Protein backbone atom coordinates (compact mmCIF):
# COMPACT_ATOMS: atom_id res chain seq x y z
CA UNK A 1 0.00 0.00 0.00
CA UNK A 2 1.27 3.48 -0.84
CA UNK A 3 1.24 5.26 2.52
CA UNK A 4 1.58 8.75 1.05
CA UNK A 5 -1.46 8.26 -1.16
CA UNK A 6 -3.28 6.92 1.89
CA UNK A 7 -2.29 9.99 3.93
CA UNK A 8 -3.48 12.38 1.22
CA UNK A 9 -6.81 10.58 1.12
CA UNK A 10 -7.01 10.56 4.92
CA UNK A 11 -6.59 14.31 5.27
CA UNK A 12 -9.19 14.93 2.53
CA UNK A 13 -11.71 12.37 3.78
CA UNK A 14 -15.20 13.54 4.76
CA UNK A 15 -15.22 11.39 7.87
CA UNK A 16 -12.13 13.03 9.31
CA UNK A 17 -13.25 16.51 8.24
CA UNK A 18 -16.54 16.05 10.08
CA UNK A 19 -14.70 14.88 13.20
CA UNK A 20 -12.53 18.00 13.12
CA UNK A 21 -15.71 20.07 13.45
CA UNK A 22 -16.03 18.70 16.98
CA UNK A 23 -13.18 20.92 18.21
CA UNK A 24 -15.14 24.13 17.56
CA UNK A 25 -18.22 22.73 19.31
CA UNK A 26 -16.18 21.68 22.36
CA UNK A 27 -14.63 25.15 22.63
CA UNK A 28 -17.83 27.13 22.08
CA UNK A 29 -19.91 25.16 24.57
CA UNK A 30 -16.98 24.81 27.00
CA UNK A 31 -17.83 21.12 27.15
CA UNK A 32 -16.28 19.47 30.14
CA UNK A 33 -14.93 22.74 31.51
CA UNK A 34 -17.30 22.81 34.49
CA UNK A 35 -17.79 19.11 35.03
CA UNK A 36 -15.94 15.99 36.07
CA UNK A 37 -17.45 14.20 33.06
CA UNK A 38 -14.83 13.88 30.33
CA UNK A 39 -15.79 14.85 26.79
CA UNK A 40 -14.47 12.84 23.86
CA UNK A 41 -15.85 9.40 24.65
CA UNK A 42 -18.53 7.62 22.64
CA UNK A 43 -20.92 8.35 25.53
CA UNK A 44 -21.08 10.73 28.44
CA UNK A 45 -20.19 8.62 31.49
CA UNK A 46 -21.95 9.97 34.60
CA UNK A 47 -20.77 8.44 37.90
CA UNK A 48 -23.56 6.97 40.02
CA UNK A 49 -23.47 7.49 43.81
CA UNK A 50 -24.07 3.77 44.33
CA UNK A 51 -21.36 2.70 41.88
CA UNK A 52 -21.04 2.28 38.17
CA UNK A 53 -21.91 4.82 35.50
CA UNK A 54 -24.95 6.04 33.66
CA UNK A 55 -24.13 6.27 29.94
CA UNK A 56 -25.85 8.81 27.70
CA UNK A 57 -25.28 9.38 23.97
CA UNK A 58 -26.91 10.65 20.80
CA UNK A 59 -26.43 10.17 17.04
CA UNK A 60 -27.70 12.30 14.16
CA UNK A 61 -27.98 11.24 10.52
CA UNK A 62 -27.41 13.11 7.28
CA UNK A 63 -30.63 13.94 5.37
CA UNK A 64 -29.21 12.35 2.21
CA UNK A 65 -28.91 9.01 4.03
CA UNK A 66 -32.32 9.28 5.70
CA UNK A 67 -34.13 10.09 2.46
CA UNK A 68 -32.36 7.55 0.27
CA UNK A 69 -32.59 4.56 2.64
CA UNK A 70 -35.11 5.39 5.40
CA UNK A 71 -35.58 1.84 6.73
CA UNK A 72 -31.84 1.31 7.15
CA UNK A 73 -31.43 4.81 8.59
CA UNK A 74 -33.97 3.86 11.25
CA UNK A 75 -32.16 0.59 11.90
CA UNK A 76 -28.84 2.44 12.19
CA UNK A 77 -30.39 4.92 14.60
CA UNK A 78 -30.69 2.07 17.08
CA UNK A 79 -27.62 0.08 16.08
CA UNK A 80 -24.96 2.81 16.23
CA UNK A 81 -26.21 4.11 19.56
CA UNK A 82 -26.03 0.64 21.08
CA UNK A 83 -22.51 0.28 19.71
CA UNK A 84 -21.54 3.48 21.56
CA UNK A 85 -22.86 2.06 24.82
CA UNK A 86 -21.09 -1.28 24.41
CA UNK A 87 -17.81 0.38 23.40
CA UNK A 88 -17.79 2.04 26.83
CA UNK A 89 -18.19 -1.32 28.57
CA UNK A 90 -21.89 -0.72 29.15
CA UNK A 91 -25.26 -2.26 28.43
CA UNK A 92 -28.11 -0.23 26.89
CA UNK A 93 -31.38 0.40 28.72
CA UNK A 94 -33.60 2.39 26.33
CA UNK A 95 -33.66 4.77 23.38
CA UNK A 96 -35.67 7.80 22.29
CA UNK A 97 -35.82 9.39 18.84
CA UNK A 98 -36.53 12.65 17.05
CA UNK A 99 -37.52 12.41 13.40
CA UNK A 100 -38.80 14.61 10.62
CA UNK A 101 -40.16 13.43 7.27
CA UNK A 102 -41.94 14.68 4.15
CA UNK A 103 -44.96 12.54 4.85
CA UNK A 104 -46.37 9.56 6.67
CA UNK A 105 -45.07 6.99 4.16
CA UNK A 106 -41.46 8.07 4.62
CA UNK A 107 -41.93 8.24 8.38
CA UNK A 108 -43.33 4.70 8.49
CA UNK A 109 -40.18 3.36 6.82
CA UNK A 110 -38.00 5.10 9.42
CA UNK A 111 -40.17 3.85 12.26
CA UNK A 112 -40.18 0.29 10.95
CA UNK A 113 -36.37 0.29 10.73
CA UNK A 114 -36.13 1.44 14.33
CA UNK A 115 -38.77 -1.03 15.51
CA UNK A 116 -37.06 -3.93 13.75
CA UNK A 117 -33.67 -3.05 15.28
CA UNK A 118 -35.24 -2.53 18.70
CA UNK A 119 -36.69 -6.04 18.64
CA UNK A 120 -33.52 -7.59 17.24
CA UNK A 121 -31.22 -6.07 19.85
CA UNK A 122 -33.74 -6.31 22.68
CA UNK A 123 -33.62 -2.64 23.66
CA UNK A 124 -36.93 -0.72 23.95
CA UNK A 125 -37.85 2.58 22.33
CA UNK A 126 -39.56 4.53 25.12
CA UNK A 127 -40.52 7.83 23.50
CA UNK A 128 -39.47 10.65 21.22
CA UNK A 129 -40.58 13.43 18.88
CA UNK A 130 -41.96 13.25 15.34
CA UNK A 131 -43.01 15.59 12.53
CA UNK A 132 -44.31 14.22 9.20
CA UNK A 133 -44.75 17.65 7.57
CA UNK A 134 -41.12 18.69 7.23
CA UNK A 135 -39.33 19.81 4.07
CA UNK A 136 -36.80 16.97 4.32
CA UNK A 137 -36.01 13.85 6.32
CA UNK A 138 -33.94 14.06 9.48
CA UNK A 139 -33.28 11.60 12.28
CA UNK A 140 -31.61 11.74 15.67
CA UNK A 141 -31.63 8.95 18.25
CA UNK A 142 -30.45 9.03 21.86
CA UNK A 143 -29.61 6.12 24.14
CA UNK A 144 -29.34 5.51 27.87
CA UNK A 145 -27.25 2.74 29.41
CA UNK A 146 -25.21 1.61 32.40
CA UNK A 147 -21.65 0.39 32.91
CA UNK A 148 -20.31 -1.46 35.92
CA UNK A 149 -16.71 -1.11 34.70
CA UNK A 150 -15.89 1.65 32.26
CA UNK A 151 -13.94 1.60 29.01
CA UNK A 152 -12.99 5.13 27.97
CA UNK A 153 -11.02 6.98 25.34
CA UNK A 154 -8.76 8.41 28.03
CA UNK A 155 -7.10 5.38 29.61
CA UNK A 156 -4.84 3.97 26.89
CA UNK A 157 -1.17 4.10 27.83
CA UNK A 158 2.20 3.74 26.16
CA UNK A 159 2.96 0.03 25.77
CA UNK A 160 -0.67 -1.00 25.31
CA UNK A 161 -1.43 -3.02 22.21
CA UNK A 162 -4.04 -1.79 19.76
CA UNK A 163 -6.43 -4.57 18.77
CA UNK A 164 -9.05 -4.46 16.01
CA UNK A 165 -12.23 -6.53 16.34
CA UNK A 166 -14.73 -6.63 13.49
CA UNK A 167 -17.45 -8.79 11.98
CA UNK A 168 -16.51 -9.44 8.36
CA UNK A 169 -19.66 -11.47 7.64
CA UNK A 170 -21.39 -8.74 5.70
CA UNK A 171 -21.35 -6.41 2.71
CA UNK A 172 -21.44 -2.71 1.92
CA UNK A 173 -24.92 -1.25 1.71
CA UNK A 174 -24.16 0.78 -1.39
CA UNK A 175 -23.71 3.58 -2.21
CA UNK A 176 -22.92 4.40 1.42
CA UNK A 177 -19.80 3.10 3.20
CA UNK A 178 -21.82 1.20 5.80
CA UNK A 179 -20.52 -2.35 6.26
CA UNK A 180 -23.76 -4.14 7.14
CA UNK A 181 -23.29 -7.39 9.03
CA UNK A 182 -26.35 -7.04 11.22
CA UNK A 183 -29.69 -6.90 9.42
CA UNK A 184 -29.66 -10.57 8.35
CA UNK A 185 -27.81 -11.96 11.36
CA UNK A 186 -29.51 -13.99 14.14
CA UNK A 187 -30.52 -11.67 17.02
CA UNK A 188 -28.96 -13.97 19.62
CA UNK A 189 -25.63 -13.80 17.83
CA UNK A 190 -25.68 -10.00 17.58
CA UNK A 191 -26.48 -9.62 21.28
CA UNK A 192 -23.83 -12.15 22.28
CA UNK A 193 -21.17 -10.47 20.15
CA UNK A 194 -21.82 -7.08 21.74
CA UNK A 195 -21.84 -8.59 25.23
CA UNK A 196 -18.12 -9.28 24.76
CA UNK A 197 -17.32 -5.62 25.43
CA UNK A 198 -18.79 -5.25 28.95
CA UNK A 199 -17.49 -8.68 29.93
CA UNK A 200 -13.97 -7.65 28.87
CA UNK A 201 -14.30 -4.46 30.90
CA UNK A 202 -15.60 -6.25 33.98
CA UNK A 203 -12.82 -8.84 33.75
CA UNK A 204 -10.18 -6.09 33.57
CA UNK A 205 -8.90 -7.37 30.21
CA UNK A 206 -9.30 -4.12 28.26
CA UNK A 207 -8.42 -0.56 29.29
CA UNK A 208 -9.87 1.59 26.50
CA UNK A 209 -12.05 1.23 23.42
CA UNK A 210 -13.90 3.07 20.68
CA UNK A 211 -16.36 1.81 18.11
CA UNK A 212 -15.37 2.50 14.51
CA UNK A 213 -17.14 5.63 13.34
CA UNK A 214 -17.43 7.23 9.92
CA UNK A 215 -13.87 8.48 10.40
CA UNK A 216 -12.85 4.89 9.61
CA UNK A 217 -10.26 2.73 11.30
CA UNK A 218 -7.48 5.30 11.15
CA UNK A 219 -9.59 8.30 12.15
CA UNK A 220 -11.20 6.46 15.06
CA UNK A 221 -7.79 5.36 16.32
CA UNK A 222 -6.62 8.97 16.10
CA UNK A 223 -9.46 10.12 18.37
CA UNK A 224 -8.56 7.48 20.93
CA UNK A 225 -4.90 8.51 20.89
CA UNK A 226 -5.70 12.22 21.20
CA UNK A 227 -7.95 11.71 24.23
CA UNK A 228 -5.34 9.51 25.94
CA UNK A 229 -2.52 11.96 25.09
CA UNK A 230 -0.36 9.27 23.53
CA UNK A 231 0.87 8.16 20.12
CA UNK A 232 1.05 4.82 18.34
CA UNK A 233 2.53 2.86 15.50
CA UNK A 234 -0.25 1.35 13.41
CA UNK A 235 0.23 -1.45 10.88
CA UNK A 236 -2.43 -0.77 8.27
CA UNK A 237 -1.87 -4.17 6.66
CA UNK A 238 -2.78 -5.93 9.92
CA UNK A 239 -6.27 -4.44 10.16
CA UNK A 240 -8.71 -7.26 9.27
CA UNK A 241 -10.68 -6.52 6.11
CA UNK A 242 -13.01 -8.34 3.73
CA UNK A 243 -11.13 -10.03 0.90
CA UNK A 244 -12.83 -8.08 -1.86
CA UNK A 245 -12.91 -4.70 -0.12
CA UNK A 246 -10.85 -1.77 -1.39
CA UNK A 247 -8.18 -1.18 1.25
CA UNK A 248 -8.35 2.62 1.20
CA UNK A 249 -12.12 2.71 1.47
CA UNK A 250 -12.04 0.18 4.29
CA UNK A 251 -9.40 2.05 6.28
CA UNK A 252 -10.75 5.57 5.84
CA UNK A 253 -14.53 5.44 5.58
CA UNK A 254 -15.96 1.98 6.23
CA UNK A 255 -18.55 2.12 9.00
CA UNK A 256 -18.96 -1.47 10.24
CA UNK A 257 -22.03 -2.42 12.24
CA UNK A 258 -19.67 -4.32 14.55
CA UNK A 259 -16.18 -2.84 14.67
CA UNK A 260 -14.00 -1.71 17.59
CA UNK A 261 -10.45 -0.65 18.31
CA UNK A 262 -9.26 -1.70 21.78
CA UNK A 263 -6.28 -0.80 23.92
CA UNK A 264 -5.11 -3.90 25.78
CA UNK A 265 -2.17 -4.70 28.05
CA UNK A 266 0.19 -7.11 26.25
CA UNK A 267 -0.33 -9.79 28.91
CA UNK A 268 -4.07 -9.88 28.10
CA UNK A 269 -3.89 -9.72 24.30
CA UNK A 270 -4.01 -13.45 23.62
CA UNK A 271 -7.04 -13.95 25.86
CA UNK A 272 -8.90 -10.98 24.36
CA UNK A 273 -8.30 -12.15 20.79
CA UNK A 274 -9.39 -15.68 21.68
CA UNK A 275 -12.73 -14.41 23.01
CA UNK A 276 -13.54 -12.69 19.71
CA UNK A 277 -12.32 -15.62 17.64
CA UNK A 278 -14.54 -17.94 19.66
CA UNK A 279 -17.51 -16.05 18.22
CA UNK A 280 -16.14 -16.11 14.63
CA UNK A 281 -15.22 -12.44 14.76
CA UNK A 282 -12.02 -11.19 13.12
CA UNK A 283 -9.56 -9.89 15.69
CA UNK A 284 -5.86 -8.99 15.51
CA UNK A 285 -3.13 -6.84 17.01
CA UNK A 286 -2.74 -3.85 14.67
CA UNK A 287 -0.26 -1.67 16.54
CA UNK A 288 1.18 -0.48 19.81
CA UNK A 289 0.81 2.71 21.79
CA UNK A 290 3.80 4.88 22.67
CA UNK A 291 4.47 8.27 24.25
CA UNK A 292 5.28 10.12 21.00
CA UNK A 293 1.88 11.84 20.62
CA UNK A 294 2.17 10.99 16.93
CA UNK A 295 0.35 8.40 14.85
CA UNK A 296 2.79 6.53 12.63
CA UNK A 297 1.40 4.33 9.87
CA UNK A 298 3.29 1.25 8.73
CA UNK A 299 2.94 -0.88 5.62
CA UNK A 300 5.70 -3.42 5.07
CA UNK A 301 8.97 -1.53 5.53
CA UNK A 302 7.39 1.88 4.82
CA UNK A 303 6.67 4.41 7.56
CA UNK A 304 4.79 7.71 7.52
CA UNK A 305 3.50 10.12 10.19
CA UNK A 306 -0.24 10.57 9.84
CA UNK A 307 -0.75 13.12 12.63
CA UNK A 308 1.24 14.96 15.30
CA UNK A 309 -1.09 15.79 18.17
CA UNK A 310 1.49 18.07 19.78
CA UNK A 311 1.19 20.32 16.74
CA UNK A 312 -2.45 19.97 15.70
CA UNK A 313 -5.62 18.95 17.50
CA UNK A 314 -8.20 16.68 15.89
CA UNK A 315 -11.36 16.83 18.01
CA UNK A 316 -9.90 19.02 20.76
CA UNK A 317 -10.64 16.59 23.58
CA UNK A 318 -7.05 15.86 24.61
CA UNK A 319 -4.39 18.15 26.09
CA UNK A 320 -4.38 21.47 24.25
CA UNK A 321 -1.66 22.09 21.70
CA UNK A 322 -0.59 25.24 23.59
CA UNK A 323 -0.19 23.28 26.83
CA UNK A 324 1.87 20.69 24.99
CA UNK A 325 4.18 23.39 23.65
CA UNK A 326 4.54 24.89 27.15
CA UNK A 327 5.55 21.52 28.60
CA UNK A 328 7.96 20.90 25.76
CA UNK A 329 9.75 24.21 26.36
CA UNK A 330 9.63 24.18 30.16
PDB file of N, CA, C and O in Angstrom, residues 9 15 54 63 84 107 124 145 152 155 157 167 172 174 190 198 211 213 217 257-258 262 272 287 302 317:
ATOM      1  N   UNK A   9      -5.394  10.913   1.079  1.00  0.00           N
ATOM      2  CA  UNK A   9      -6.814  10.584   1.119  1.00  0.00           C
ATOM      3  C   UNK A   9      -7.377  10.745   2.530  1.00  0.00           C
ATOM      4  O   UNK A   9      -8.517  11.192   2.710  1.00  0.00           O
ATOM      5  N   UNK A  15     -15.076  11.854   6.495  1.00  0.00           N
ATOM      6  CA  UNK A  15     -15.223  11.387   7.871  1.00  0.00           C
ATOM      7  C   UNK A  15     -14.317  12.131   8.827  1.00  0.00           C
ATOM      8  O   UNK A  15     -14.739  12.560   9.905  1.00  0.00           O
ATOM      9  N   UNK A  54     -23.892   5.880  34.628  1.00  0.00           N
ATOM     10  CA  UNK A  54     -24.954   6.036  33.661  1.00  0.00           C
ATOM     11  C   UNK A  54     -24.325   6.534  32.358  1.00  0.00           C
ATOM     12  O   UNK A  54     -23.524   7.470  32.369  1.00  0.00           O
ATOM     13  N   UNK A  63     -29.371  14.047   6.109  1.00  0.00           N
ATOM     14  CA  UNK A  63     -30.626  13.944   5.370  1.00  0.00           C
ATOM     15  C   UNK A  63     -30.519  13.089   4.105  1.00  0.00           C
ATOM     16  O   UNK A  63     -31.470  12.386   3.749  1.00  0.00           O
ATOM     17  N   UNK A  84     -22.201   2.511  20.679  1.00  0.00           N
ATOM     18  CA  UNK A  84     -21.539   3.482  21.556  1.00  0.00           C
ATOM     19  C   UNK A  84     -21.580   3.025  23.017  1.00  0.00           C
ATOM     20  O   UNK A  84     -20.594   3.139  23.753  1.00  0.00           O
ATOM     21  N   UNK A 107     -42.088   8.414   6.941  1.00  0.00           N
ATOM     22  CA  UNK A 107     -41.927   8.238   8.379  1.00  0.00           C
ATOM     23  C   UNK A 107     -42.123   6.779   8.773  1.00  0.00           C
ATOM     24  O   UNK A 107     -41.402   6.262   9.640  1.00  0.00           O
ATOM     25  N   UNK A 124     -35.657  -1.382  24.269  1.00  0.00           N
ATOM     26  CA  UNK A 124     -36.929  -0.719  23.949  1.00  0.00           C
ATOM     27  C   UNK A 124     -36.769   0.736  23.521  1.00  0.00           C
ATOM     28  O   UNK A 124     -35.878   1.448  23.974  1.00  0.00           O
ATOM     29  N   UNK A 145     -27.777   4.037  29.010  1.00  0.00           N
ATOM     30  CA  UNK A 145     -27.252   2.741  29.411  1.00  0.00           C
ATOM     31  C   UNK A 145     -26.534   2.809  30.742  1.00  0.00           C
ATOM     32  O   UNK A 145     -26.538   3.844  31.421  1.00  0.00           O
ATOM     33  N   UNK A 152     -12.938   3.749  28.422  1.00  0.00           N
ATOM     34  CA  UNK A 152     -12.991   5.130  27.974  1.00  0.00           C
ATOM     35  C   UNK A 152     -11.981   5.366  26.858  1.00  0.00           C
ATOM     36  O   UNK A 152     -11.188   4.491  26.511  1.00  0.00           O
ATOM     37  N   UNK A 155      -7.901   6.242  28.739  1.00  0.00           N
ATOM     38  CA  UNK A 155      -7.104   5.380  29.611  1.00  0.00           C
ATOM     39  C   UNK A 155      -6.089   4.506  28.891  1.00  0.00           C
ATOM     40  O   UNK A 155      -5.462   3.647  29.510  1.00  0.00           O
ATOM     41  N   UNK A 157      -2.496   3.686  27.384  1.00  0.00           N
ATOM     42  CA  UNK A 157      -1.166   4.098  27.834  1.00  0.00           C
ATOM     43  C   UNK A 157      -0.098   3.564  26.883  1.00  0.00           C
ATOM     44  O   UNK A 157      -0.309   2.592  26.150  1.00  0.00           O
ATOM     45  N   UNK A 167     -16.689  -7.716  12.616  1.00  0.00           N
ATOM     46  CA  UNK A 167     -17.450  -8.792  11.983  1.00  0.00           C
ATOM     47  C   UNK A 167     -17.351  -8.608  10.474  1.00  0.00           C
ATOM     48  O   UNK A 167     -17.856  -7.619   9.921  1.00  0.00           O
ATOM     49  N   UNK A 172     -21.084  -4.125   1.949  1.00  0.00           N
ATOM     50  CA  UNK A 172     -21.440  -2.708   1.919  1.00  0.00           C
ATOM     51  C   UNK A 172     -22.903  -2.553   1.504  1.00  0.00           C
ATOM     52  O   UNK A 172     -23.400  -3.252   0.622  1.00  0.00           O
ATOM     53  N   UNK A 174     -24.469  -0.274  -0.435  1.00  0.00           N
ATOM     54  CA  UNK A 174     -24.157   0.783  -1.395  1.00  0.00           C
ATOM     55  C   UNK A 174     -25.340   1.741  -1.571  1.00  0.00           C
ATOM     56  O   UNK A 174     -26.493   1.356  -1.400  1.00  0.00           O
ATOM     57  N   UNK A 190     -26.009 -11.421  17.478  1.00  0.00           N
ATOM     58  CA  UNK A 190     -25.677 -10.002  17.584  1.00  0.00           C
ATOM     59  C   UNK A 190     -25.549  -9.578  19.045  1.00  0.00           C
ATOM     60  O   UNK A 190     -24.612  -8.878  19.426  1.00  0.00           O
ATOM     61  N   UNK A 198     -18.695  -5.415  27.491  1.00  0.00           N
ATOM     62  CA  UNK A 198     -18.787  -5.246  28.947  1.00  0.00           C
ATOM     63  C   UNK A 198     -18.138  -6.383  29.731  1.00  0.00           C
ATOM     64  O   UNK A 198     -17.601  -6.150  30.825  1.00  0.00           O
ATOM     65  N   UNK A 211     -15.792   2.486  19.269  1.00  0.00           N
ATOM     66  CA  UNK A 211     -16.356   1.812  18.115  1.00  0.00           C
ATOM     67  C   UNK A 211     -15.963   2.582  16.858  1.00  0.00           C
ATOM     68  O   UNK A 211     -15.740   3.790  16.891  1.00  0.00           O
ATOM     69  N   UNK A 213     -16.171   4.656  13.825  1.00  0.00           N
ATOM     70  CA  UNK A 213     -17.141   5.630  13.342  1.00  0.00           C
ATOM     71  C   UNK A 213     -16.915   5.890  11.859  1.00  0.00           C
ATOM     72  O   UNK A 213     -16.112   5.212  11.204  1.00  0.00           O
ATOM     73  N   UNK A 217     -11.164   3.353  10.331  1.00  0.00           N
ATOM     74  CA  UNK A 217     -10.255   2.731  11.296  1.00  0.00           C
ATOM     75  C   UNK A 217      -9.157   3.686  11.742  1.00  0.00           C
ATOM     76  O   UNK A 217      -8.834   3.770  12.928  1.00  0.00           O
ATOM     77  N   UNK A 257     -21.015  -2.323  11.198  1.00  0.00           N
ATOM     78  CA  UNK A 257     -22.033  -2.423  12.241  1.00  0.00           C
ATOM     79  C   UNK A 257     -21.486  -3.098  13.496  1.00  0.00           C
ATOM     80  O   UNK A 257     -22.069  -2.961  14.570  1.00  0.00           O
ATOM     81  N   UNK A 258     -20.391  -3.822  13.375  1.00  0.00           N
ATOM     82  CA  UNK A 258     -19.667  -4.320  14.549  1.00  0.00           C
ATOM     83  C   UNK A 258     -18.183  -4.130  14.266  1.00  0.00           C
ATOM     84  O   UNK A 258     -17.591  -4.885  13.490  1.00  0.00           O
ATOM     85  N   UNK A 262      -9.452  -1.521  20.346  1.00  0.00           N
ATOM     86  CA  UNK A 262      -9.263  -1.698  21.783  1.00  0.00           C
ATOM     87  C   UNK A 262      -7.811  -1.428  22.157  1.00  0.00           C
ATOM     88  O   UNK A 262      -6.897  -1.713  21.380  1.00  0.00           O
ATOM     89  N   UNK A 272      -7.896 -11.840  24.998  1.00  0.00           N
ATOM     90  CA  UNK A 272      -8.900 -10.983  24.360  1.00  0.00           C
ATOM     91  C   UNK A 272      -9.181 -11.458  22.938  1.00  0.00           C
ATOM     92  O   UNK A 272     -10.336 -11.612  22.528  1.00  0.00           O
ATOM     93  N   UNK A 287      -1.248  -2.687  16.207  1.00  0.00           N
ATOM     94  CA  UNK A 287      -0.260  -1.666  16.536  1.00  0.00           C
ATOM     95  C   UNK A 287       0.028  -1.626  18.015  1.00  0.00           C
ATOM     96  O   UNK A 287      -0.480  -2.446  18.793  1.00  0.00           O
ATOM     97  N   UNK A 302       7.642   0.441   4.942  1.00  0.00           N
ATOM     98  CA  UNK A 302       7.392   1.879   4.820  1.00  0.00           C
ATOM     99  C   UNK A 302       6.799   2.440   6.106  1.00  0.00           C
ATOM    100  O   UNK A 302       6.030   1.769   6.805  1.00  0.00           O
ATOM    101  N   UNK A 317     -10.252  17.181  22.301  1.00  0.00           N
ATOM    102  CA  UNK A 317     -10.636  16.587  23.584  1.00  0.00           C
ATOM    103  C   UNK A 317      -9.454  16.022  24.356  1.00  0.00           C
ATOM    104  O   UNK A 317      -9.639  15.381  25.394  1.00  0.00           O
TER     105      UNK A 317
END
